Coordinates of C-alpha atoms in Angstrom, one line a residue:
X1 CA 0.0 0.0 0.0
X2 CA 1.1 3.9 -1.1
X3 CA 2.7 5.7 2.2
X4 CA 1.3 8.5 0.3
X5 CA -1.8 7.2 -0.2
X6 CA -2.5 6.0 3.3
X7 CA -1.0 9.5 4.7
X8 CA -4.3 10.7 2.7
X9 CA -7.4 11.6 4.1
X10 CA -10.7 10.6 1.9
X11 CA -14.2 12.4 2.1
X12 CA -17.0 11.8 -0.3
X13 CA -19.5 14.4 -1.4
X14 CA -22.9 13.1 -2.1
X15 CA -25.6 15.2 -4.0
X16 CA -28.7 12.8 -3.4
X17 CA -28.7 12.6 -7.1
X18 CA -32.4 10.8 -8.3
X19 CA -32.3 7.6 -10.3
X20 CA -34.9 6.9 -12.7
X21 CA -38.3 6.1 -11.5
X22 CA -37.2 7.0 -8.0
X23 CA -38.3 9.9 -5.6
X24 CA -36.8 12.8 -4.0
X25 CA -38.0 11.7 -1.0
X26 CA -35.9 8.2 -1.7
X27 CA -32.8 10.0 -2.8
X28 CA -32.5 11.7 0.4
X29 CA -32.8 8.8 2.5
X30 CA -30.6 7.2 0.5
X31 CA -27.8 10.2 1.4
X32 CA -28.5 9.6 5.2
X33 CA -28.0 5.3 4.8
X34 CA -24.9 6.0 2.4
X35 CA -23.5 8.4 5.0
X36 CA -23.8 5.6 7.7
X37 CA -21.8 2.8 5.4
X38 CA -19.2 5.3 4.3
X39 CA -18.5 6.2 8.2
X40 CA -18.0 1.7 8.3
X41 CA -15.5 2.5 5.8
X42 CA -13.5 5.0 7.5
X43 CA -14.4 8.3 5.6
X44 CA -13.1 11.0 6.8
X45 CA -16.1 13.4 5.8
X46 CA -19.6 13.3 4.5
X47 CA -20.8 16.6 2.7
X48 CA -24.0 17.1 0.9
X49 CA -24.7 19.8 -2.0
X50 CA -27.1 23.0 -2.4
X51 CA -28.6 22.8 -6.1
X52 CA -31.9 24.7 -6.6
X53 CA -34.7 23.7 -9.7
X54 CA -32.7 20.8 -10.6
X55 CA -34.9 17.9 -11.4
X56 CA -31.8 15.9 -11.1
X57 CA -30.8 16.5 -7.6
X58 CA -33.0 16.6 -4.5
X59 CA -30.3 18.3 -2.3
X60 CA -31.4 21.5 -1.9
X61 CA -31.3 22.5 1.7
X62 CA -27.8 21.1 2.9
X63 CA -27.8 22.2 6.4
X64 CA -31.5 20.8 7.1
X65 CA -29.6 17.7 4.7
X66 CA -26.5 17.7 7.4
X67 CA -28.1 17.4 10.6
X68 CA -30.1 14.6 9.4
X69 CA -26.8 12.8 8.3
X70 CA -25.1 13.9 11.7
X71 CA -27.9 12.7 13.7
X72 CA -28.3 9.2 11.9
X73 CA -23.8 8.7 12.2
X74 CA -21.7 9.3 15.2
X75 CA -18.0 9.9 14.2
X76 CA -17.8 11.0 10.9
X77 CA -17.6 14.7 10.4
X78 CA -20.4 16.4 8.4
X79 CA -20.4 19.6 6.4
X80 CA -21.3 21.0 3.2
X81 CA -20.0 20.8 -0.1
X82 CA -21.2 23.6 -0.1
X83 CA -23.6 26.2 1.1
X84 CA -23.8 29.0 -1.4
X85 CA -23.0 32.1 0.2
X86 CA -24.4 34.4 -1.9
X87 CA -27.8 33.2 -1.9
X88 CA -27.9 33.9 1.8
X89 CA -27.5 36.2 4.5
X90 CA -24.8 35.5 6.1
X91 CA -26.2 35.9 9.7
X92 CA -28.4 33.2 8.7
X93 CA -26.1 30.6 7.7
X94 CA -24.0 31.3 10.5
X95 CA -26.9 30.6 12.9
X96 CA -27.7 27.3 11.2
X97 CA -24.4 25.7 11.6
X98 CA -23.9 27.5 15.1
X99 CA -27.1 25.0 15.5
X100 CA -25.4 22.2 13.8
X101 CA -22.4 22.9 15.8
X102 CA -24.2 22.7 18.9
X103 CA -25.8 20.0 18.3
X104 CA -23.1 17.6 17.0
X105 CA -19.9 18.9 18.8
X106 CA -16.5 18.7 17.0
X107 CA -18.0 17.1 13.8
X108 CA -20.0 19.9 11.2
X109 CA -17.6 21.5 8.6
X110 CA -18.9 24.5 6.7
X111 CA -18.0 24.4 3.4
X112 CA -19.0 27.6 1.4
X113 CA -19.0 28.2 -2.4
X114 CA -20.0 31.3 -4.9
X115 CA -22.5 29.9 -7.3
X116 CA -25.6 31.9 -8.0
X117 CA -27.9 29.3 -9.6
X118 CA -27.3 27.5 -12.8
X119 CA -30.2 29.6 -15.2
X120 CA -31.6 33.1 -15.0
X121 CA -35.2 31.6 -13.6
X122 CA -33.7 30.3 -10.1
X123 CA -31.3 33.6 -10.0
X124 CA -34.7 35.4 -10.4
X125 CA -36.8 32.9 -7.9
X126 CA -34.3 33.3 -5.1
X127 CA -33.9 37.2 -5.8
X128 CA -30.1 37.4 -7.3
X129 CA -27.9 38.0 -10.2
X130 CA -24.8 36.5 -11.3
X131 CA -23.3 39.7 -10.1
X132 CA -24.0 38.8 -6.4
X133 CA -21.0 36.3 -6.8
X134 CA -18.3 39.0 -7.5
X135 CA -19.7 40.3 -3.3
X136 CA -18.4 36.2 -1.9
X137 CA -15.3 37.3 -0.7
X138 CA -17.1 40.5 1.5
X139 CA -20.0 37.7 2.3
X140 CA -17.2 35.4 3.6
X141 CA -15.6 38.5 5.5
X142 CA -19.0 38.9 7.2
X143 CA -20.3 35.2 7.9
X144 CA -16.5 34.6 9.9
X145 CA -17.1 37.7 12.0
X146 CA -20.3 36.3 13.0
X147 CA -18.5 33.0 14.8
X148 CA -16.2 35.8 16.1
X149 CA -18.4 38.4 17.4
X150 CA -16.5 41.0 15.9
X151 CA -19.7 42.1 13.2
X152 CA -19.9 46.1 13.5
X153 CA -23.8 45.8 14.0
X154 CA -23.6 44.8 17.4
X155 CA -25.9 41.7 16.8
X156 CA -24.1 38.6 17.9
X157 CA -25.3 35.8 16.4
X158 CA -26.7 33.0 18.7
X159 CA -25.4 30.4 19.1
X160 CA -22.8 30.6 16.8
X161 CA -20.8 33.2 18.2
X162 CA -17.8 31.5 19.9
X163 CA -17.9 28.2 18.5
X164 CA -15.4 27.1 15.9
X165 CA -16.8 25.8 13.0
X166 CA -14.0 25.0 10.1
X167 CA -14.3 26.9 6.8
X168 CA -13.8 25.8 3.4
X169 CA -13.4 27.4 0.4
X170 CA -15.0 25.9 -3.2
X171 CA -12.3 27.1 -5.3
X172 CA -14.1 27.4 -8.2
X173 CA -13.1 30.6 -11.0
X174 CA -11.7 33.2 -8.0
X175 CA -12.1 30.8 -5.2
X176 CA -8.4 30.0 -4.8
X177 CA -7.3 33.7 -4.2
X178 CA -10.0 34.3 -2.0
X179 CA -9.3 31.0 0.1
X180 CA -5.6 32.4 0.1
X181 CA -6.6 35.7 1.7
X182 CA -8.8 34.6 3.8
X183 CA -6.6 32.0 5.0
X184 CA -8.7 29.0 4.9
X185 CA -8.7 25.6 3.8
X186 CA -9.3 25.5 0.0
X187 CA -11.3 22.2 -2.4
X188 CA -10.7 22.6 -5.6
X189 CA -11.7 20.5 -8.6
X190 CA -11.8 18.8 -10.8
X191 CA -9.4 15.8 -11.4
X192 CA -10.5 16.1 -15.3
X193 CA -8.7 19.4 -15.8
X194 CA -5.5 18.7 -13.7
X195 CA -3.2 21.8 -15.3
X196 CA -6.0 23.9 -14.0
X197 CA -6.4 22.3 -10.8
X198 CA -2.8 23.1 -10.3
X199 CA -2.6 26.7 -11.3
X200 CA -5.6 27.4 -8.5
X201 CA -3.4 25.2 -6.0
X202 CA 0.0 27.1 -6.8
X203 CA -1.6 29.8 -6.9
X204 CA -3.0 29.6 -3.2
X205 CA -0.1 27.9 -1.8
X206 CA 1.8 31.5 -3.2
X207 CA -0.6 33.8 -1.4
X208 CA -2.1 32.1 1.5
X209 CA -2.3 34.3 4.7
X210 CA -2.5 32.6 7.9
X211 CA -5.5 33.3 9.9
X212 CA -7.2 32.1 12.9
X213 CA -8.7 29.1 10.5
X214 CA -5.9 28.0 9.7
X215 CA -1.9 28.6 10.0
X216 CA -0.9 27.1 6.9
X217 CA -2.5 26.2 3.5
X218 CA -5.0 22.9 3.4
X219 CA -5.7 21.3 -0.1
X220 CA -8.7 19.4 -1.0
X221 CA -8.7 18.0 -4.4
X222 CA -12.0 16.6 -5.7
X223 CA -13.8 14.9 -8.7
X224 CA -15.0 11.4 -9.9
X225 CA -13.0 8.0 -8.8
X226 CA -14.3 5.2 -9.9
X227 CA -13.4 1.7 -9.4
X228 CA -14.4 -1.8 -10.1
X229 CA -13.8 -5.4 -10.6
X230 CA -12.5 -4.4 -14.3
X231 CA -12.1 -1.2 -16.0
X232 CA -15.6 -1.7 -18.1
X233 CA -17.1 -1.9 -15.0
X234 CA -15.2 0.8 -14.0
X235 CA -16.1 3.0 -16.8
X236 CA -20.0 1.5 -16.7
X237 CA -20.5 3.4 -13.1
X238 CA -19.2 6.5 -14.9
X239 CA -22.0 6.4 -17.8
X240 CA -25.6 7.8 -15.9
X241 CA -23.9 11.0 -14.9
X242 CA -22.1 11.4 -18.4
X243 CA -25.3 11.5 -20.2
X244 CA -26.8 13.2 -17.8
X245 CA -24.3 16.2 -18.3
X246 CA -24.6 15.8 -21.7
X247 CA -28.6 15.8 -21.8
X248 CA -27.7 18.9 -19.6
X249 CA -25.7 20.2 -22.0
X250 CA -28.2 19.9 -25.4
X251 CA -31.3 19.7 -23.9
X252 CA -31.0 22.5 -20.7
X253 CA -32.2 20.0 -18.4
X254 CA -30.1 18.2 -15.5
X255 CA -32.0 14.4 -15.6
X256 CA -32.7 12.0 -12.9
X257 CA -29.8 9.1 -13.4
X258 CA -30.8 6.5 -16.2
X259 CA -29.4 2.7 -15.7
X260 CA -26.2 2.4 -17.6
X261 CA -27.8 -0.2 -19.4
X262 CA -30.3 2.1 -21.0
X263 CA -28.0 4.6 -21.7
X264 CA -25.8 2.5 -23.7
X265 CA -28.8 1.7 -26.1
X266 CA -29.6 5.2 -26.9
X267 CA -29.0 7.0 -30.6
X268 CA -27.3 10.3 -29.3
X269 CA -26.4 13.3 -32.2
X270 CA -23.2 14.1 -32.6
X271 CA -23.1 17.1 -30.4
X272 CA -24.8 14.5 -27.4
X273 CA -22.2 11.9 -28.5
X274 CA -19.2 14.0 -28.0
X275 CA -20.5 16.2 -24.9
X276 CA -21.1 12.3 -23.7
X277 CA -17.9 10.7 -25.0
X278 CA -15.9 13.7 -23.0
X279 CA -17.5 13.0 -20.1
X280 CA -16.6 9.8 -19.6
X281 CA -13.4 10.5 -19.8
X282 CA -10.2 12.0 -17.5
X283 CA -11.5 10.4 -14.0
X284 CA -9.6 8.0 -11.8
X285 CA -11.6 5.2 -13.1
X286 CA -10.0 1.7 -13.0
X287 CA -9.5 -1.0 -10.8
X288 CA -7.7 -1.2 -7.8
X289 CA -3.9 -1.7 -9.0
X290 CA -4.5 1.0 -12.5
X291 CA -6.6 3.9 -9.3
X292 CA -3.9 3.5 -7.2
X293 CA -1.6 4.6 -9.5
X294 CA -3.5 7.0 -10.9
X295 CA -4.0 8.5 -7.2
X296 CA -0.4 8.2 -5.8
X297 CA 0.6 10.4 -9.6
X298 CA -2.7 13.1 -8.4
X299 CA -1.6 13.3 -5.2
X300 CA 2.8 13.8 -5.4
X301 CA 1.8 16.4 -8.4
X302 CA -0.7 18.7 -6.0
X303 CA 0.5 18.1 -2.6
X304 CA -2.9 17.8 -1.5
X305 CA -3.9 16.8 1.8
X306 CA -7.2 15.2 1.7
X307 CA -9.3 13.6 -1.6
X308 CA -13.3 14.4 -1.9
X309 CA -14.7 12.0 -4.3
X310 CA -18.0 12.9 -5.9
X311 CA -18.7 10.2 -7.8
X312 CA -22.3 9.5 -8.8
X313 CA -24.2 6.5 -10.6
X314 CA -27.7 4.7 -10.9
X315 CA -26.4 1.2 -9.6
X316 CA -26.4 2.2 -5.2
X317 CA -24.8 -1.3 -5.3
X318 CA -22.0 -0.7 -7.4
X319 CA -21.8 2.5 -6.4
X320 CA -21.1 1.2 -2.5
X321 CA -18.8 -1.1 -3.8
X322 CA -16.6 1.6 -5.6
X323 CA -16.1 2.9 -2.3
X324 CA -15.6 0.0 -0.8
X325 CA -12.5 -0.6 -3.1
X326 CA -11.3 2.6 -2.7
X327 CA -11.0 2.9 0.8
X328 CA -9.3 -0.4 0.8
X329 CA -7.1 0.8 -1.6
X330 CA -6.2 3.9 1.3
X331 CA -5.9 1.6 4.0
X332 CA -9.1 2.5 5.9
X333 CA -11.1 -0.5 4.9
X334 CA -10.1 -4.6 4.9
X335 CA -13.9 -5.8 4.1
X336 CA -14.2 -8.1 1.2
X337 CA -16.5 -6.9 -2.2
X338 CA -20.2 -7.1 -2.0

C-alpha cells in the first residue's frame, strides 16, 4: 500500500442525485444510509450539496440535509459541499451551523462556495444575479465575524458566536485567491482538468495568509474515482452521470440518473455523442492496481492533503462497492466486495 496514499485523508461528497423512477424523497434517504456505510469504511467526511430547480438533484437544503446525516452517524464529520454564500444572508447561515455545531460537537464543517444558480429563472426565484458572486469574498468577511463576534452591527449571532466551526473554500473561478486571503482551507476540482487544478493550488499555496482558520494552507482535491472489478465496469458506473451532463448540456435540463444499461442503447447526435464521450473521460476510473496509481501520480503532483470523491451512478450497489475498493485501496477498509 502507497505511504502517500494512506497518509491521505478521503471524504465523499454526495448530492442525493435521483435515479430513474425513483423519488426525492428516496434520494434523500438514500444520502442519510450511504453516509452511515461510508462512516464503516472509514471516511473522513460526508458533505451534501445545495442545487436549486434541478430535477436531477433533491439536495437543496444542505444544512437541514447535514443534521439529518449527523444525527443518523456518530463519528464522521459532516459539512457541506457547499452552502452558497451568496444566496444567503450570512447571519443566517452562521446561525444554522452555530445550531449544527451545537448539536453535533467537533463534527460539522462548513463548506462555502460562490454559485448563483445554474439559469436566469432560479437567479430570479431566489432574488439574485450572477453579479451577487463578484460580493463572496465581503459575504465570507461577514459570515466569519459572526462566529467571532466581531460584526460592527452589534448583533451577535446565537449560538454561533464562539464556536469554531471550520471553513472551506470551493475554489471554483476566483475561489483559490480568496481562500488564500482569507486564510482558509481550500477544495478545488476537478481531477478532469489537472493543469487547472494546479494553477488554483500554486496559486493559493503562493498567497495564503495565515488566519485564525488555519496557519498554513489545506488542499482538498476533488472529482470522480471510480473503481471496479474491471475497467468496463469501471467506466459502466461512470455512464448515468455522463449522459446526464450531456442531456444537460443539449437539452438545458439536468436528468434523474438513467441505468447504464439504457443509456448505452440510446442513438445520441453528434453534439450528445461528443459532450457524452468527454464526459466519460479523464476520472480516476479503473480497478484497484490502475486507481492507485492513478492516485499516488494526483496526489505527489498537488500536494494535497485530503481527496473528496463525488462520484455519482444509478447502480447504489455498485456505487457502494466503488467505495468500498477505494477505501481499501487507502488503508481504511479490509472488508471483502459485495
Amino acid at each position: 500500500m502507497s505511504s502517500l496514499i494512506a497518509s491521505t485523508r478521503f471524504s465523499v461528497l454526495d448530492r442525493s442525485r435521483t435515479r430513474e423512477g425513483g423519488t426525492n424523497a428516496e434520494a434523500l434517504r438514500d444520502t442519510v444510509r450511504f453516509a452511515r456505510q461510508l462512516e464503516e469504511l472509514g471516511y473522513h467526511r460526508f458533505w451534501v450539496s445545495e442545487h436549486h430547480g434541478v430535477p436531477g438533484v433533491a439536495g437543496s437544503a444542505p444544512t437541514v440535509l447535514a443534521a439529518a446525516v449527523a444525527g443518523a452517524t456518530r463519528t464522521i464529520r459532516v459539512g457541506t459541499g457547499g452552502v452558497m454564500l451568496p444566496n444567503h444572508r450570512p447571519l443566517v447561515v452562521a446561525e444554522q451551523f452555530g445550531v449544527l455545531e451545537s448539536l453535533y460537537p467537533g463534527r460539522i464543517d462548513m463548506g462555502l462556495g460562490r454559485s448563483v444558480g445554474f439559469t436566469d429563472g432560479v437567479r430570479r426565484a431566489l432574488g439574485r444575479d450572477k453579479d451577487d458572486a463578484e460580493d463572496f469574498a465581503a459575504q465570507l468577511d461577514e459570515l466569519l465575524s459572526w462566529f467571532t463576534g466581531t460584526s460592527p452591527t452589534g448583533v451577535h449571532a446565537r449560538p454561533a458566536e464562539g464556536l469554531a466551526v471550520p471553513p472551506f473554500v470551493l475554489a471554483m473561478g476566483e475561489g483559490a485567491a480568496i481562500a488564500a486571503r482569507a486564510g482558509l482551507p481550500m477544495v478545488i476540482g476537478d481531477l478532469r482538468n489537472r493543469d487547472k487544478m494546479q494553477r488554483g493550488i500554486d496559486h493559493y499555496r503562493a498567497h495564503f495568509r495565515p488566519s485564525p482558520w488555519a496557519s498554513e494552507p489545506y488542499v482538498v482535491i476533488s472529482g470522480t474515482i471510480a473503481v471496479a472489478a474491471t475497467p468496463e465496469e469501471a467506466r459502466r458506473l461512470l455512464v448515468p452521470e455522463a449522459w446526464s451532463m450531456a442531456h444537460s448540456r443539449t437539452h438545458g435540463i439536468f436528468p434523474p440518473l438513467p441505468p447504464a444499461e439504457r443509456v448505452e442503447t440510446l442513438a445520441m447526435t453528434t453534439k450528445e455523442r461528443g459532450f457524452y464521450e468527454s464526459g466519460l473521460t479523464g476520472h480516476l476510473a479503473g480497478t484497484e492496481e490502475q486507481v492507485t496509481d492513478e492516485l499516488e501520480t494526483a496526489l505527489k503532483e498537488t500536494g494535497a492533503q485530503e481527496v473528496l470523491v463525488t462520484t455519482s451512478t444509478y447502480d447504489r450497489e455498485a456505487l457502494l462497492d466503488s467505495y468500498r475498493r477505494l477505501a481499501r485501496i487507502a488503508g481504511r477498509a479490509s472488508l471483502p466486495s459485495a
